[in-house]
PDB file of C-alpha atoms in Angstrom:
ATOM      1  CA  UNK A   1     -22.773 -17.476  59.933  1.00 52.00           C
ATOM      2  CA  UNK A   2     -21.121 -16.447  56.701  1.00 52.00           C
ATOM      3  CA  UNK A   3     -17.942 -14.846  55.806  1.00 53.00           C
ATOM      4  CA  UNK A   4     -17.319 -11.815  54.485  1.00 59.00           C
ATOM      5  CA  UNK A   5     -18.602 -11.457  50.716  1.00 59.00           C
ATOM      6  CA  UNK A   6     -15.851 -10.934  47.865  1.00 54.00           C
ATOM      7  CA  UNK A   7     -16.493  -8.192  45.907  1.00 54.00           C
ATOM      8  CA  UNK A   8     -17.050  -8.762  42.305  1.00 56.00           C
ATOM      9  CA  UNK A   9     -13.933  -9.427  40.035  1.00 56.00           C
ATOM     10  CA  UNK A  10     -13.747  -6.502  37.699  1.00 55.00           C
ATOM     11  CA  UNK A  11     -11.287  -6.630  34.948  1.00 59.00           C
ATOM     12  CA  UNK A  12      -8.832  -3.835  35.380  1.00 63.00           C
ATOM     13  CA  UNK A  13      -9.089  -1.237  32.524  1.00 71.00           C
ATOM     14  CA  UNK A  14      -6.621  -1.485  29.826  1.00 77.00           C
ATOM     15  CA  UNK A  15      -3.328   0.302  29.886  1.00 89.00           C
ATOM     16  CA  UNK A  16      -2.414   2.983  27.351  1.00 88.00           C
ATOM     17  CA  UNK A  17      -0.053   1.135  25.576  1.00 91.00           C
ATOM     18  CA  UNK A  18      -2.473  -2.108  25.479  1.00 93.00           C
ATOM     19  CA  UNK A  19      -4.635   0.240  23.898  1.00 94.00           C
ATOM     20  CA  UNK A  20      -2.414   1.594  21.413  1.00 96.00           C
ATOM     21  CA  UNK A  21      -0.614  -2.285  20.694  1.00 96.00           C
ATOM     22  CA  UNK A  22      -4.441  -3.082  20.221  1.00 96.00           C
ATOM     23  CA  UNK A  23      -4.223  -0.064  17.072  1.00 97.00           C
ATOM     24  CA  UNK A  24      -1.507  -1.385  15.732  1.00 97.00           C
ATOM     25  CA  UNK A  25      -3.061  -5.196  16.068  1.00 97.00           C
ATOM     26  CA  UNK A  26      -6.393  -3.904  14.187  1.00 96.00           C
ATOM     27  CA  UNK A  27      -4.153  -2.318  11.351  1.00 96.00           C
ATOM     28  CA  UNK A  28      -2.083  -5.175  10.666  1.00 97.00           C
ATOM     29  CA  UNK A  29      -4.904  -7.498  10.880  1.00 96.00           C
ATOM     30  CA  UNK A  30      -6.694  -5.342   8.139  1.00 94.00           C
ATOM     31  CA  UNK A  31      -3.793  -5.392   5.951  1.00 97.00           C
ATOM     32  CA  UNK A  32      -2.789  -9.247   6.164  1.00 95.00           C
ATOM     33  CA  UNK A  33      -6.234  -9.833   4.304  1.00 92.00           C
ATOM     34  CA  UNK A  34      -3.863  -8.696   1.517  1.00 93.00           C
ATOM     35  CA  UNK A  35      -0.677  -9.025   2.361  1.00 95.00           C
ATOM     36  CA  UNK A  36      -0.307 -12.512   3.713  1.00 94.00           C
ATOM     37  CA  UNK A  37       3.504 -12.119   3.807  1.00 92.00           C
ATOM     38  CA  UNK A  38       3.293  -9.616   6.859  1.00 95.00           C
ATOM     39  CA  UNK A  39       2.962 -13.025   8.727  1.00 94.00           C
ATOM     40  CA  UNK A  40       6.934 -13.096   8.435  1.00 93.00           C
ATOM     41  CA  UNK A  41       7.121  -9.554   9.720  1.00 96.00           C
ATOM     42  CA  UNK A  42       7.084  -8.418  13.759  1.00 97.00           C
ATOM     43  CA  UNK A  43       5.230  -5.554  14.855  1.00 97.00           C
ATOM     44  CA  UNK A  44       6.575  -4.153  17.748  1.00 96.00           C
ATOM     45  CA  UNK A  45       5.084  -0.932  19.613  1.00 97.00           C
ATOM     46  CA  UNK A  46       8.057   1.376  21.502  1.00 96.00           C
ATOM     47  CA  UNK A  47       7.336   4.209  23.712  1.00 95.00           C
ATOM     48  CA  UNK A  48       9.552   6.565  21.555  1.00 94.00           C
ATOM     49  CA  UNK A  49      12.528   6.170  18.932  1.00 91.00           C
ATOM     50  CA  UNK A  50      16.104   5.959  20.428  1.00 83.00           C
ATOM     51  CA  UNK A  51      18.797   7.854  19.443  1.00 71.00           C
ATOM     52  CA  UNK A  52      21.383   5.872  17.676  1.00 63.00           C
ATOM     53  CA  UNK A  53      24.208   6.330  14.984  1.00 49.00           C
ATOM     54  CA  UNK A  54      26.298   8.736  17.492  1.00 44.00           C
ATOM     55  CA  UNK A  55      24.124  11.309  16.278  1.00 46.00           C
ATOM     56  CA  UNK A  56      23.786  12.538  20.301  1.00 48.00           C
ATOM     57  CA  UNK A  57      21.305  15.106  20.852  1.00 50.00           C
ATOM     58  CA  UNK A  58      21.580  16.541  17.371  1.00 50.00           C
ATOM     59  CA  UNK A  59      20.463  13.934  15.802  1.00 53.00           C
ATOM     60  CA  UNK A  60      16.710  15.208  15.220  1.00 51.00           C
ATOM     61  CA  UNK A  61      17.219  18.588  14.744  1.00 56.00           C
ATOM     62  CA  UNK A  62      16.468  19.119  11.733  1.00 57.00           C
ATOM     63  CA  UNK A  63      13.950  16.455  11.207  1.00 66.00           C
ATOM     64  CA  UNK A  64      10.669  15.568  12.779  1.00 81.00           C
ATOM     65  CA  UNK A  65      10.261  13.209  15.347  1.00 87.00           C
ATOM     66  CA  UNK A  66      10.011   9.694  13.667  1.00 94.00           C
ATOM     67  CA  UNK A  67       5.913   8.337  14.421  1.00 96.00           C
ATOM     68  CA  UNK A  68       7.726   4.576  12.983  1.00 97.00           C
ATOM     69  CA  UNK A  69      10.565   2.791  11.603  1.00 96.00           C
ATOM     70  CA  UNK A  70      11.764  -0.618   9.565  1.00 96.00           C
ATOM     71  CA  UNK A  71      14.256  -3.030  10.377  1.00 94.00           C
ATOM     72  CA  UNK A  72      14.612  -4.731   7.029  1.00 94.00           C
ATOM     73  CA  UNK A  73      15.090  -8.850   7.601  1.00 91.00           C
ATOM     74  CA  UNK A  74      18.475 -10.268   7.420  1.00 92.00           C
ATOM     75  CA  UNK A  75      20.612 -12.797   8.834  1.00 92.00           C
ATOM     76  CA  UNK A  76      17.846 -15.133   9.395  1.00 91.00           C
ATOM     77  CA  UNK A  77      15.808 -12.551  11.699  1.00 94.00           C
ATOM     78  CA  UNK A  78      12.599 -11.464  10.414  1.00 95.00           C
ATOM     79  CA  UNK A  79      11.604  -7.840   9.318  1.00 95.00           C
ATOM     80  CA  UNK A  80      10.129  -5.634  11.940  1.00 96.00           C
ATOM     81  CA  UNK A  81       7.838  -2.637  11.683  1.00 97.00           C
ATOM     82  CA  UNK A  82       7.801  -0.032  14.770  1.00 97.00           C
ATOM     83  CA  UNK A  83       5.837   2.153  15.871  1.00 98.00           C
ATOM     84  CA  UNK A  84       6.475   4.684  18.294  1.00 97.00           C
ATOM     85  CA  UNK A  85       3.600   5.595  20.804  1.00 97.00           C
ATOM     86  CA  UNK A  86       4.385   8.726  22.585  1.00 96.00           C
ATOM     87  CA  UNK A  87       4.911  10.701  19.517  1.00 96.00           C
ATOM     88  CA  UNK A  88       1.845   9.441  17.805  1.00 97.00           C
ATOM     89  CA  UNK A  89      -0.250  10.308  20.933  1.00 96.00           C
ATOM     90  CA  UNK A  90       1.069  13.489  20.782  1.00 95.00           C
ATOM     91  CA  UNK A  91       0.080  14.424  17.429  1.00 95.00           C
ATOM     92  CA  UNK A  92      -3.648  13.030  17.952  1.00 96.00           C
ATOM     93  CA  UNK A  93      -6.557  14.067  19.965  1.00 95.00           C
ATOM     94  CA  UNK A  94      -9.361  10.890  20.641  1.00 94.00           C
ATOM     95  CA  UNK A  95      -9.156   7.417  19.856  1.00 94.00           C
ATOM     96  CA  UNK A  96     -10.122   7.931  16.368  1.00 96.00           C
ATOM     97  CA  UNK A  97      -8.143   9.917  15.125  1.00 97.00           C
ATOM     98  CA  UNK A  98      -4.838   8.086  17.109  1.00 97.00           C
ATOM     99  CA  UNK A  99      -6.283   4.746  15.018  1.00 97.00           C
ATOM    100  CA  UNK A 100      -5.866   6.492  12.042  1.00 97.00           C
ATOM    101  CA  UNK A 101      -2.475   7.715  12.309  1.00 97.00           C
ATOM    102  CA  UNK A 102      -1.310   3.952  13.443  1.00 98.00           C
ATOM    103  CA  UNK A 103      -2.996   2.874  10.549  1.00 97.00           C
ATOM    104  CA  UNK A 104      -1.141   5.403   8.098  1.00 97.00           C
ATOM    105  CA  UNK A 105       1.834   4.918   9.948  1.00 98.00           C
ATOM    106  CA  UNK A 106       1.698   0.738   9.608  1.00 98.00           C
ATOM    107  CA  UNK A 107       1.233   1.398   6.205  1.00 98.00           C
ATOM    108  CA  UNK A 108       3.821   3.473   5.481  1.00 97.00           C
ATOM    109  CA  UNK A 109       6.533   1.303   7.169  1.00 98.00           C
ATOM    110  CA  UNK A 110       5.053  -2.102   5.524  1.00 97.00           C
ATOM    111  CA  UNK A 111       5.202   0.211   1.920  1.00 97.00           C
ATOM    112  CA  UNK A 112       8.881   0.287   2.726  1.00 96.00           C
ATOM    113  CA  UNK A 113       9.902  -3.216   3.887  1.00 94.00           C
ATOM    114  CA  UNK A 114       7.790  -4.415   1.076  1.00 94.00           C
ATOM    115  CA  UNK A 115       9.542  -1.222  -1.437  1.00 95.00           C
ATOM    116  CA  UNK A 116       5.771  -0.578  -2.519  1.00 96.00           C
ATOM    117  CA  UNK A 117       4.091   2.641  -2.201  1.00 97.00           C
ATOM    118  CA  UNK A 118       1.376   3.624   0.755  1.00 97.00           C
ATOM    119  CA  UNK A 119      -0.938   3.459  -1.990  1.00 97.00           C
ATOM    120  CA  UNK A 120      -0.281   0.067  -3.227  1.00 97.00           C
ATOM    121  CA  UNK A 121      -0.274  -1.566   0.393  1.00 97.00           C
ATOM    122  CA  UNK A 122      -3.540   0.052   0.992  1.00 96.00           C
ATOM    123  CA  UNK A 123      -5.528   1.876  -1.637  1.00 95.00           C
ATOM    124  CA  UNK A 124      -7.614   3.696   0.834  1.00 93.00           C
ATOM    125  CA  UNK A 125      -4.420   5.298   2.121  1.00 94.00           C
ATOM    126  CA  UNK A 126      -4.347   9.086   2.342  1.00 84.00           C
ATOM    127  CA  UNK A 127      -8.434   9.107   1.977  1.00 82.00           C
ATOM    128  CA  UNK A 128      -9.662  10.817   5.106  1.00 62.00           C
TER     129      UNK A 128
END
């Protein structure tokens, strides 16, 4: 007599922010092609920005919510490019779309570490 039969391992379905670190993966990954020096650089994908420089509450209330941000390298610690997921998300409606506006955002915040322009980073930028 046999046992009772295991159901079949299914991998569990990816997490939102998998899916969105994935994004940001596929747009760096495009970019290194040209850009080997992003290799020094960490991507890292936060839920939203924080609130610092004792700005409190205030601080964003005249500007719009930031969708990334640069930590320039220093000190012996490597550059870092951010992205923030919630407010991307918000702004987008279907996976397509989102994976553009990672990719605009990546290269917008590479353009900066780097002091290029969008445009140099990644000629297609701005092209819909």
């Amino acid at each position: 007599m046999r046992g009772p039969i295991a159901p079949p391992q299914v991998p569990l379905a990816a997490s939102r922010g998998e899916v969105f670190a994935d994004l940001v993966q596929d747009s760096v990954e495009r970019l290194e092609r040209r850009w080997p020096q992003l290799a020094d650089i960490d991507f890292l994908v936060l839920e939203v920005p924080r609130l610092d420089g004792g700005g409190g509450a205030d601080a964003w209330s005249d500007e719009a919510v930031p969708l990334g941000g640069t930590v320039p390298s220093r000190d012996g610690r490597r550059g870092r490019v951010v992205v923030y997921r919630r407010p991307v998300e918000i702004r987008t409606k279907g996976r397509d779309e989102r994976a553009a506006l990672v990719h605009e955002v990546v290269v917008e915040q590479v353009a900066e570490l780097l002091g290029l322009t969008p445009e140099t980073v990644d000629p297609r930028y701005g092209e819909d």
